[in-house]
Amino acid sequence: MKYGSQRKALQNIGSVLGTATRVEGTLRLDESVRIDGWVEGNLEQTDGKDRWILIGPRAEVHGDIRAQNVSVAGKVIGNIVASESIELLDGCEVRGNITHKSINVEPGASVHGQLIANDPISEAATAQAIANARSGL
């Protein structure tokens, strides 16, 4: 499995949710995590030294993700806000808006939503855009 520029982060994974794991509810994370199972709820990660949320190729997340760095190889139905970087890998599917500081999109990645550059001046506008997307405006 390919994970682009964050391969080093794989060595610092604090938790792994395996393929047979199903989680419902909000997960609050203070470390890097790899998700290979199914999550119905939001993922909220505090910023820290090179923290990642890795969504494996067979994983599904139905909820919003707020993290420092995010790598998606599977499916996310929800908005993603990355304070640093996001990687969308070949074969992934994201249905929601993506707010990022930097982004790498591989050929074959599928995005159904807006890509929003994380600019301190436009943070209020970003929050409004996400609220509008949720309400269907």
Coordinates of C-alpha atoms in Angstrom, one line a residue:
M1 CA 0.0 0.0 0.0
K2 CA 1.2 3.4 -1.0
Y3 CA 1.1 6.4 1.4
G4 CA 3.1 9.2 -0.3
S5 CA 5.1 11.7 1.7
Q6 CA 3.9 10.5 5.1
R7 CA 5.5 7.1 5.1
K8 CA 7.6 8.1 8.1
A9 CA 4.3 8.8 9.9
L10 CA 3.4 5.1 9.6
Q11 CA 6.2 4.4 12.1
N12 CA 4.6 6.7 14.7
I13 CA 1.0 5.4 14.6
G14 CA -0.4 5.3 18.1
S15 CA -3.7 3.4 17.3
V16 CA -5.0 1.3 14.5
L17 CA -8.7 0.5 13.9
G18 CA -8.7 -2.7 12.0
T19 CA -10.9 -3.9 9.1
A20 CA -13.3 -5.7 11.4
T21 CA -13.8 -2.6 13.6
R22 CA -16.9 -0.5 13.5
V23 CA -17.1 2.7 15.5
E24 CA -20.1 4.9 16.1
G25 CA -19.6 8.3 17.7
T26 CA -17.0 11.1 17.9
L27 CA -13.4 10.1 18.2
R28 CA -11.1 12.6 19.9
L29 CA -7.4 11.8 19.1
D30 CA -4.2 13.1 20.6
E31 CA -1.9 10.9 18.4
S32 CA -1.6 9.5 14.9
V33 CA -4.1 6.9 13.9
R34 CA -4.7 4.6 11.0
I35 CA -8.3 3.6 10.2
D36 CA -9.0 0.5 8.2
G37 CA -12.5 -0.2 9.4
W38 CA -15.8 1.7 9.4
V39 CA -16.5 4.9 11.4
E40 CA -19.9 6.6 11.7
G41 CA -19.0 9.9 13.4
N42 CA -16.5 12.7 13.5
L43 CA -12.8 12.4 13.9
E44 CA -11.2 15.3 15.9
Q45 CA -7.4 15.3 16.3
T46 CA -5.4 17.9 18.2
D47 CA -2.3 19.4 16.4
G48 CA 1.0 18.1 17.5
K49 CA 4.3 17.0 16.1
D50 CA 3.6 15.5 12.7
R51 CA 0.2 13.9 13.6
W52 CA -1.7 12.1 10.9
I53 CA -5.0 10.4 10.4
L54 CA -4.6 7.7 7.7
I55 CA -7.7 6.4 6.1
G56 CA -6.9 3.0 4.6
P57 CA -8.1 1.8 1.2
R58 CA -10.9 -0.4 2.6
A59 CA -11.9 2.1 5.3
E60 CA -15.1 4.2 5.3
V61 CA -15.6 7.3 7.4
H62 CA -19.1 8.9 7.5
G63 CA -18.5 12.1 9.4
D64 CA -16.3 15.2 9.4
I65 CA -12.5 15.0 10.0
R66 CA -10.5 17.8 11.7
A67 CA -6.8 17.0 12.0
Q68 CA -3.3 18.2 11.4
N69 CA -2.5 16.0 8.5
V70 CA -4.9 13.6 6.6
S71 CA -4.1 10.8 4.1
V72 CA -7.1 9.3 2.4
A73 CA -6.9 6.0 0.4
G74 CA -10.5 4.9 1.2
K75 CA -13.9 6.6 1.4
V76 CA -14.9 9.7 3.4
I77 CA -18.4 11.1 3.3
G78 CA -18.0 14.4 5.2
N79 CA -15.9 17.5 5.3
I80 CA -12.2 17.4 5.9
V81 CA -10.3 20.2 7.6
A82 CA -6.5 19.8 7.7
S83 CA -4.5 22.5 9.5
E84 CA -1.4 21.3 7.6
S85 CA -1.6 18.8 4.7
I86 CA -3.9 16.4 3.0
E87 CA -3.1 13.6 0.6
L88 CA -5.8 12.1 -1.6
L89 CA -4.5 8.8 -3.0
D90 CA -5.3 6.9 -6.1
G91 CA -8.7 5.2 -5.7
C92 CA -10.0 7.3 -2.8
E93 CA -13.4 8.9 -2.7
V94 CA -14.2 12.1 -0.8
R95 CA -17.8 13.5 -0.7
G96 CA -17.5 16.8 1.1
N97 CA -15.5 20.0 1.2
I98 CA -11.8 19.9 1.9
T99 CA -10.0 22.7 3.7
H100 CA -6.2 22.5 3.6
K101 CA -2.9 24.3 3.9
S102 CA -1.3 22.0 1.3
I103 CA -2.7 19.2 -0.8
N104 CA -1.5 16.4 -3.0
V105 CA -4.0 14.7 -5.2
E106 CA -3.0 11.6 -7.1
P107 CA -4.5 10.7 -10.4
G108 CA -7.5 8.4 -9.8
A109 CA -8.6 10.2 -6.6
S110 CA -12.2 11.3 -6.6
V111 CA -13.5 14.5 -4.9
H112 CA -17.1 15.6 -4.9
G113 CA -16.9 18.9 -3.1
Q114 CA -14.9 22.1 -2.9
L115 CA -11.2 22.5 -2.2
I116 CA -10.6 25.4 0.1
A117 CA -7.2 26.9 0.7
N118 CA -6.6 27.3 4.5
D119 CA -5.8 31.0 4.7
P120 CA -6.0 32.7 8.2
I121 CA -7.8 35.6 6.6
S122 CA -10.5 33.3 5.2
E123 CA -11.0 31.0 8.2
A124 CA -14.4 32.6 9.0
A125 CA -15.4 32.2 5.4
T126 CA -14.3 28.5 5.5
A127 CA -16.4 27.9 8.6
Q128 CA -19.3 29.5 6.8
A129 CA -18.8 27.5 3.6
I130 CA -18.8 24.2 5.6
A131 CA -21.9 25.3 7.5
N132 CA -23.6 26.2 4.1
A133 CA -22.6 22.8 2.7
R134 CA -24.1 21.0 5.6
S135 CA -27.4 22.9 5.3
G136 CA -27.5 22.4 1.5
L137 CA -27.1 26.1 0.5

